[in-house]
mmCIF file of C-alpha atoms in Angstrom:
data_model
loop_
_atom_site.group_PDB
_atom_site.id
_atom_site.type_symbol
_atom_site.label_atom_id
_atom_site.label_comp_id
_atom_site.label_asym_id
_atom_site.label_seq_id
_atom_site.Cartn_x
_atom_site.Cartn_y
_atom_site.Cartn_z
ATOM 1 C CA MET A 199 80.092 77.477 67.531
ATOM 2 C CA MET A 200 83.342 76.853 68.892
ATOM 3 C CA THR A 201 85.226 73.978 70.120
ATOM 4 C CA TYR A 202 87.497 72.985 73.150
ATOM 5 C CA ASN A 203 90.505 72.507 70.704
ATOM 6 C CA GLU A 204 89.628 75.649 68.232
ATOM 7 C CA PHE A 205 89.762 77.697 71.675
ATOM 8 C CA TRP A 206 93.611 76.153 73.354
ATOM 9 C CA GLN A 207 95.023 75.436 69.717
ATOM 10 C CA PRO A 208 95.999 79.449 69.150
ATOM 11 C CA LEU A 209 97.745 79.818 72.312
ATOM 12 C CA VAL A 210 100.279 77.479 71.476
ATOM 13 C CA LYS A 211 102.404 80.205 69.890
ATOM 14 C CA VAL A 212 102.415 82.200 72.891
ATOM 15 C CA TYR A 213 102.685 79.128 75.579
ATOM 16 C CA GLY A 214 103.469 76.578 74.241
ATOM 17 C CA GLU A 215 101.009 73.412 73.993
ATOM 18 C CA GLY A 216 101.108 72.433 77.812
ATOM 19 C CA GLU A 217 100.449 75.209 79.382
ATOM 20 C CA ALA A 218 98.180 76.583 76.349
ATOM 21 C CA LYS A 219 95.580 73.594 77.626
ATOM 22 C CA ALA A 220 96.331 74.639 80.883
ATOM 23 C CA VAL A 221 95.435 78.234 80.361
ATOM 24 C CA ALA A 222 92.219 77.474 78.323
ATOM 25 C CA ARG A 223 90.973 75.083 81.205
ATOM 26 C CA TYR A 224 91.664 77.761 83.598
ATOM 27 C CA VAL A 225 89.693 80.119 81.982
ATOM 28 C CA LEU A 226 86.787 77.957 81.269
ATOM 29 C CA ASP A 227 86.759 76.941 85.129
ATOM 30 C CA VAL A 228 87.077 80.634 86.507
ATOM 31 C CA CYS A 229 84.444 81.820 83.893
ATOM 32 C CA TYR A 230 82.082 78.942 83.140
ATOM 33 C CA GLY A 231 82.681 76.731 85.362
ATOM 34 C CA LEU A 232 83.519 73.889 83.442
ATOM 35 C CA THR A 233 85.091 70.826 84.717
ATOM 36 C CA LEU A 234 87.641 68.679 82.571
ATOM 37 C CA ALA A 235 84.523 66.309 82.515
ATOM 38 C CA ASP A 236 82.364 68.965 81.072
ATOM 39 C CA ILE A 237 85.102 70.093 78.754
ATOM 40 C CA LEU A 238 85.559 66.668 77.220
ATOM 41 C CA CYS A 239 81.488 66.298 77.002
ATOM 42 C CA GLY A 240 81.574 69.186 74.225
ATOM 43 C CA GLU A 241 79.807 71.807 76.684
ATOM 44 C CA VAL A 242 82.638 74.527 75.403
ATOM 45 C CA GLU A 243 80.224 74.438 72.380
ATOM 46 C CA ARG A 244 77.384 75.657 74.412
ATOM 47 C CA LEU A 245 79.272 78.652 75.401
ATOM 48 C CA PRO A 246 78.983 82.156 73.457
ATOM 49 C CA GLU A 247 81.222 81.992 70.284
ATOM 50 C CA SER A 248 81.917 86.111 70.592
ATOM 51 C CA GLU A 249 82.877 85.760 74.131
ATOM 52 C CA LEU A 250 85.520 82.649 73.705
ATOM 53 C CA GLN A 251 86.756 84.828 70.601
ATOM 54 C CA GLU A 252 87.497 87.766 72.581
ATOM 55 C CA LYS A 253 89.161 86.213 75.331
ATOM 56 C CA ARG A 254 91.061 83.922 73.231
ATOM 57 C CA GLY A 255 92.236 87.283 71.669
ATOM 58 C CA ARG A 256 93.429 88.546 73.971
ATOM 59 C CA LEU A 257 95.524 85.786 75.408
ATOM 60 C CA GLU A 258 96.822 85.530 71.798
ATOM 61 C CA GLU A 259 98.319 88.987 72.517
ATOM 62 C CA ALA A 260 100.132 87.774 75.737
ATOM 63 C CA GLU A 261 98.057 89.194 78.378
ATOM 64 C CA PRO A 262 98.410 87.589 81.501
ATOM 65 C CA VAL A 263 95.446 85.110 82.083
ATOM 66 C CA GLN A 264 94.508 86.856 85.444
ATOM 67 C CA TYR A 265 93.594 90.154 83.412
ATOM 68 C CA VAL A 266 91.602 88.012 80.873
ATOM 69 C CA VAL A 267 89.401 86.270 84.276
ATOM 70 C CA GLY A 268 89.542 89.591 86.294
ATOM 71 C CA THR A 269 90.791 87.409 89.425
ATOM 72 C CA ALA A 270 94.318 85.949 90.502
ATOM 73 C CA ASP A 271 94.339 83.410 93.511
ATOM 74 C CA PHE A 272 96.556 84.312 96.502
ATOM 75 C CA CYS A 273 96.817 82.375 99.835
ATOM 76 C CA GLY A 274 93.791 80.702 98.540
ATOM 77 C CA ARG A 275 91.536 83.576 97.817
ATOM 78 C CA MET A 276 90.107 85.169 94.809
ATOM 79 C CA PHE A 277 91.568 88.774 94.103
ATOM 80 C CA HIS A 278 90.185 91.056 91.692
ATOM 81 C CA VAL A 279 92.795 92.296 89.038
ATOM 82 C CA GLU A 280 92.310 94.554 86.400
ATOM 83 C CA HIS A 281 94.972 96.322 83.989
ATOM 84 C CA GLY A 282 97.185 99.326 86.058
ATOM 85 C CA VAL A 283 97.395 96.873 89.189
ATOM 86 C CA LEU A 284 100.290 94.156 89.626
ATOM 87 C CA ILE A 285 99.245 90.838 89.513
ATOM 88 C CA PRO A 286 99.985 88.955 92.925
ATOM 89 C CA ARG A 287 102.987 86.252 92.804
ATOM 90 C CA PRO A 288 103.399 83.020 94.845
ATOM 91 C CA GLU A 289 106.733 84.263 96.143
ATOM 92 C CA THR A 290 104.434 86.802 97.799
ATOM 93 C CA GLU A 291 102.408 84.353 99.576
ATOM 94 C CA GLU A 292 105.539 82.935 101.267
ATOM 95 C CA LEU A 293 106.109 86.695 102.593
ATOM 96 C CA CYS A 294 102.261 86.373 103.835
ATOM 97 C CA ARG A 295 103.136 82.994 105.730
ATOM 98 C CA TRP A 296 106.268 84.260 107.180
ATOM 99 C CA ILE A 297 104.764 87.357 108.707
ATOM 100 C CA TRP A 298 101.355 85.481 110.204
ATOM 101 C CA LYS A 299 103.514 82.584 111.187
ATOM 102 C CA SER A 300 105.947 84.669 112.884
ATOM 103 C CA ALA A 301 103.406 86.851 114.839
ATOM 104 C CA SER A 302 101.567 83.551 115.689
ATOM 105 C CA GLY A 303 99.715 84.264 119.235
ATOM 106 C CA ARG A 304 100.266 87.693 119.092
ATOM 107 C CA LYS A 305 97.201 89.967 119.431
ATOM 108 C CA GLY A 306 96.591 93.467 118.547
ATOM 109 C CA LEU A 307 99.449 94.146 116.408
ATOM 110 C CA HIS A 308 99.676 97.277 114.161
ATOM 111 C CA LEU A 309 100.566 96.553 110.584
ATOM 112 C CA LEU A 310 101.641 98.905 107.469
ATOM 113 C CA ASP A 311 101.550 97.633 104.169
ATOM 114 C CA ILE A 312 103.901 100.031 101.848
ATOM 115 C CA GLY A 313 103.233 99.852 98.253
ATOM 116 C CA THR A 314 99.317 97.569 98.595
ATOM 117 C CA GLY A 315 98.610 97.319 94.948
ATOM 118 C CA SER A 316 95.675 94.767 94.576
ATOM 119 C CA GLY A 317 95.581 94.898 98.383
ATOM 120 C CA CYS A 318 96.899 90.834 98.336
ATOM 121 C CA ILE A 319 99.621 91.476 101.159
ATOM 122 C CA ALA A 320 97.295 93.813 103.191
ATOM 123 C CA VAL A 321 94.276 92.144 102.894
ATOM 124 C CA THR A 322 95.426 88.606 103.505
ATOM 125 C CA LEU A 323 97.632 89.409 106.524
ATOM 126 C CA ALA A 324 93.714 91.346 108.216
ATOM 127 C CA LEU A 325 91.954 88.352 107.674
ATOM 128 C CA GLU A 326 94.507 85.747 108.674
ATOM 129 C CA MET A 327 96.106 87.158 111.801
ATOM 130 C CA GLU A 328 94.370 87.963 115.086
ATOM 131 C CA ARG A 329 93.279 91.354 116.145
ATOM 132 C CA VAL A 330 95.553 92.977 113.762
ATOM 133 C CA LYS A 331 94.997 97.119 112.770
ATOM 134 C CA VAL A 332 96.148 96.942 109.372
ATOM 135 C CA ASP A 333 97.104 100.291 107.385
ATOM 136 C CA ALA A 334 97.933 100.193 103.608
ATOM 137 C CA PHE A 335 99.665 102.826 101.251
ATOM 138 C CA ASP A 336 100.194 103.172 97.243
ATOM 139 C CA ILE A 337 100.473 106.180 95.415
ATOM 140 C CA SER A 338 98.128 104.881 92.627
ATOM 141 C CA GLU A 339 94.739 106.171 93.068
ATOM 142 C CA LYS A 340 93.939 102.368 90.689
ATOM 143 C CA ALA A 341 95.672 100.412 92.966
ATOM 144 C CA LEU A 342 93.671 101.805 95.940
ATOM 145 C CA GLY A 343 90.787 101.676 94.280
ATOM 146 C CA VAL A 344 90.821 98.060 93.345
ATOM 147 C CA ALA A 345 91.998 96.992 96.995
ATOM 148 C CA LEU A 346 89.352 98.640 98.812
ATOM 149 C CA ALA A 347 86.975 96.611 96.313
ATOM 150 C CA ASN A 348 89.020 93.655 97.381
ATOM 151 C CA ALA A 349 89.023 94.165 100.783
ATOM 152 C CA ARG A 350 85.426 94.736 101.401
ATOM 153 C CA THR A 351 84.485 91.760 98.617
ATOM 154 C CA LEU A 352 86.782 89.302 101.358
ATOM 155 C CA GLY A 353 85.543 91.203 104.553
ATOM 156 C CA ALA A 354 88.873 92.532 105.548
ATOM 157 C CA ALA A 355 89.181 96.002 107.240
ATOM 158 C CA VAL A 356 92.193 97.690 106.037
ATOM 159 C CA ASN A 357 93.122 101.519 106.103
ATOM 160 C CA PHE A 358 93.789 102.367 102.617
ATOM 161 C CA GLN A 359 95.721 105.940 101.982
ATOM 162 C CA PRO A 360 97.172 107.541 99.223
ATOM 163 C CA THR A 361 100.662 107.841 100.264
ATOM 164 C CA ASP A 362 104.002 108.309 97.914
ATOM 165 C CA ILE A 363 106.586 106.728 100.478
ATOM 166 C CA LEU A 364 109.385 108.502 98.613
ATOM 167 C CA ASN A 365 108.068 111.803 100.093
ATOM 168 C CA ALA A 366 105.778 110.804 103.073
ATOM 169 C CA ARG A 367 106.789 111.596 106.566
ATOM 170 C CA PRO A 368 106.472 108.661 109.481
ATOM 171 C CA THR A 369 104.313 108.889 112.535
ATOM 172 C CA PRO A 370 106.963 107.597 115.227
ATOM 173 C CA SER A 371 106.795 104.257 116.786
ATOM 174 C CA ALA A 372 103.042 103.706 115.145
ATOM 175 C CA TYR A 373 103.846 99.986 114.221
ATOM 176 C CA HIS A 374 104.662 96.820 115.057
ATOM 177 C CA ILE A 375 105.157 95.545 111.477
ATOM 178 C CA VAL A 376 105.858 96.994 107.966
ATOM 179 C CA VAL A 377 105.625 95.274 105.161
ATOM 180 C CA SER A 378 106.701 95.822 101.221
ATOM 181 C CA ASN A 379 106.942 93.899 97.910
ATOM 182 C CA PRO A 380 108.426 97.321 96.210
ATOM 183 C CA PRO A 381 109.779 97.830 92.568
ATOM 184 C CA TYR A 382 112.709 96.221 92.497
ATOM 185 C CA ILE A 383 113.432 95.249 88.873
ATOM 186 C CA CYS A 384 116.279 97.250 87.191
ATOM 187 C CA GLU A 385 115.875 98.318 83.423
ATOM 188 C CA LYS A 386 118.614 96.198 82.145
ATOM 189 C CA GLU A 387 116.909 93.290 83.568
ATOM 190 C CA ARG A 388 113.901 93.803 80.540
ATOM 191 C CA CYS A 389 115.415 91.451 78.468
ATOM 192 C CA GLY A 390 114.917 88.425 80.368
ATOM 193 C CA MET A 391 111.470 89.082 81.288
ATOM 194 C CA GLU A 392 108.250 87.345 79.545
ATOM 195 C CA ARG A 393 106.346 89.331 77.029
ATOM 196 C CA ASN A 394 103.054 89.313 79.388
ATOM 197 C CA VAL A 395 104.521 91.173 81.862
ATOM 198 C CA LEU A 396 106.625 93.547 79.785
ATOM 199 C CA GLU A 397 103.581 94.536 77.735
ATOM 200 C CA HIS A 398 100.652 94.065 80.159
ATOM 201 C CA GLU A 399 101.449 94.620 83.871
ATOM 202 C CA PRO A 400 102.208 98.473 85.161
ATOM 203 C CA HIS A 401 105.900 99.516 85.025
ATOM 204 C CA ALA A 402 105.664 101.571 87.984
ATOM 205 C CA ALA A 403 104.951 98.665 89.983
ATOM 206 C CA LEU A 404 107.772 96.791 88.658
ATOM 207 C CA PHE A 405 110.924 98.856 87.473
ATOM 208 C CA VAL A 406 113.541 100.938 88.936
ATOM 209 C CA PRO A 407 116.703 102.879 87.709
ATOM 210 C CA ASP A 408 119.523 100.845 86.824
ATOM 211 C CA GLY A 409 122.053 103.004 89.340
ATOM 212 C CA ASP A 410 119.584 102.896 91.828
ATOM 213 C CA PRO A 411 118.344 99.313 92.724
ATOM 214 C CA LEU A 412 117.322 99.942 96.302
ATOM 215 C CA LYS A 413 115.707 103.307 95.667
ATOM 216 C CA PHE A 414 112.329 102.262 97.335
ATOM 217 C CA TYR A 415 113.739 99.873 99.792
ATOM 218 C CA ARG A 416 116.267 102.986 101.010
ATOM 219 C CA SER A 417 113.050 105.192 101.510
ATOM 220 C CA ILE A 418 110.833 102.405 103.086
ATOM 221 C CA ALA A 419 113.696 101.686 105.416
ATOM 222 C CA ARG A 420 114.476 105.196 106.543
ATOM 223 C CA TYR A 421 110.601 105.727 106.935
ATOM 224 C CA ALA A 422 110.095 102.346 109.004
ATOM 225 C CA ALA A 423 113.203 103.281 111.418
ATOM 226 C CA VAL A 424 110.970 105.955 112.564
ATOM 227 C CA ALA A 425 107.661 104.483 112.493
ATOM 228 C CA LEU A 426 108.314 100.782 114.042
ATOM 229 C CA LYS A 427 108.324 100.818 117.496
ATOM 230 C CA GLU A 428 111.283 99.450 119.241
ATOM 231 C CA ASP A 429 112.023 95.629 117.912
ATOM 232 C CA GLY A 430 109.261 96.215 115.326
ATOM 233 C CA GLU A 431 109.899 94.257 112.301
ATOM 234 C CA LEU A 432 110.504 95.302 109.014
ATOM 235 C CA TYR A 433 109.766 92.534 105.944
ATOM 236 C CA PHE A 434 110.489 92.940 102.229
ATOM 237 C CA GLU A 435 110.251 90.977 98.913
ATOM 238 C CA ILE A 436 113.840 91.686 97.191
ATOM 239 C CA ASN A 437 115.902 90.833 94.248
ATOM 240 C CA PRO A 438 117.739 88.136 94.810
ATOM 241 C CA LEU A 439 120.732 90.259 92.516
ATOM 242 C CA TYR A 440 121.089 92.649 95.543
ATOM 243 C CA ALA A 441 120.315 90.765 98.739
ATOM 244 C CA THR A 442 124.051 91.827 99.858
ATOM 245 C CA ASP A 443 123.482 95.402 99.140
ATOM 246 C CA LEU A 444 120.201 95.270 100.454
ATOM 247 C CA VAL A 445 122.062 93.805 104.081
ATOM 248 C CA ASP A 446 124.388 96.754 104.252
ATOM 249 C CA MET A 447 121.865 99.568 103.683
ATOM 250 C CA LEU A 448 119.371 97.844 106.265
ATOM 251 C CA ARG A 449 122.706 97.744 108.752
ATOM 252 C CA GLY A 450 123.435 101.293 107.790
ATOM 253 C CA GLU A 451 120.027 102.472 108.885
ATOM 254 C CA GLY A 452 120.349 100.549 112.264
ATOM 255 C CA PHE A 453 118.297 97.584 111.640
ATOM 256 C CA SER A 454 119.434 94.267 113.140
ATOM 257 C CA HIS A 455 118.744 90.673 113.378
ATOM 258 C CA ILE A 456 118.428 90.699 109.354
ATOM 259 C CA GLU A 457 117.274 87.170 107.948
ATOM 260 C CA LEU A 458 116.937 86.127 104.466
ATOM 261 C CA ARG A 459 115.101 83.491 102.999
ATOM 262 C CA HIS A 460 114.787 81.619 99.804
ATOM 263 C CA ASP A 461 111.151 81.241 97.857
ATOM 264 C CA ALA A 462 109.911 77.961 96.701
ATOM 265 C CA PHE A 463 112.597 78.469 93.450
ATOM 266 C CA GLY A 464 115.674 78.541 95.537
ATOM 267 C CA LYS A 465 116.192 82.547 95.136
ATOM 268 C CA GLN A 466 117.002 84.286 97.915
ATOM 269 C CA ARG A 467 113.286 85.919 98.107
ATOM 270 C CA LEU A 468 112.516 87.530 101.078
ATOM 271 C CA ALA A 469 113.906 89.799 103.996
ATOM 272 C CA ARG A 470 113.187 90.323 107.402
ATOM 273 C CA ALA A 471 114.649 92.705 109.864
ATOM 274 C CA VAL A 472 114.544 94.499 113.315
ATOM 275 C CA ALA A 473 114.240 97.761 114.333
ATOM 276 C CA GLY A 474 116.812 99.428 117.223
ATOM 277 C CA LYS A 475 115.701 100.986 119.965
ATOM 278 C CA TYR A 476 117.657 104.634 118.985
ATOM 279 C CA HIS A 477 115.645 105.062 116.149
ATOM 280 C CA HIS A 478 112.514 106.846 118.029
ATOM 281 C CA ALA A 479 115.104 108.965 120.105
#
């Protein structure tokens, strides 16, 4: 028998007291449906102790709680996540909202999500936008499997394709919108990152070389310059440290009407650009 206090207190060394309690309550809610009232009434002591010990042990090793419970909330929907697939972030929710609000009233759009991961962007936009056709690329077979399962569970029609965007050949004028949240953290930024991210989330989905922070953005922009219809839109989640460089690169690739937006934390995190006519000559 394990008490609630015995479950959360060892987590303090990883999270601090307030967050340890919040993480513990989240696990008890998602995995067992326990409310705070249930917890205060001692319902934790009725749960299988071996299961609680296993989950607590993983949390003590700084494993992200989303991996422990197997789900992550994104735009009000629960997405399955597991090791090898990036956990969806609140900043990416802001990117999705920007897209579906900007496209409000437009129907029959064709959209591409590059580097889909768990499928959170592709699935969300497929469900939030009217009569939209959504394709999604990823190089990881693991990610594509998880994304497909999420699409099926949530009832979204998405065409997932195994694709290496660094070597992909675009179909001219195929899309109205291209969106991507590519790897954008430089290796030198590791020292400022949390242990739970560094030790557990897929590095291929996070990091780029110090000498080429725009590695994926450049390839995606060149792909999108051909793949987008005239006046089609390219959306990115970005690294604030390289926002100016990104704008310069997009201009150099012929994009116009470039707009940057701040996230909820006040950082330049989102970008939009419009494709020009000459790209498809």
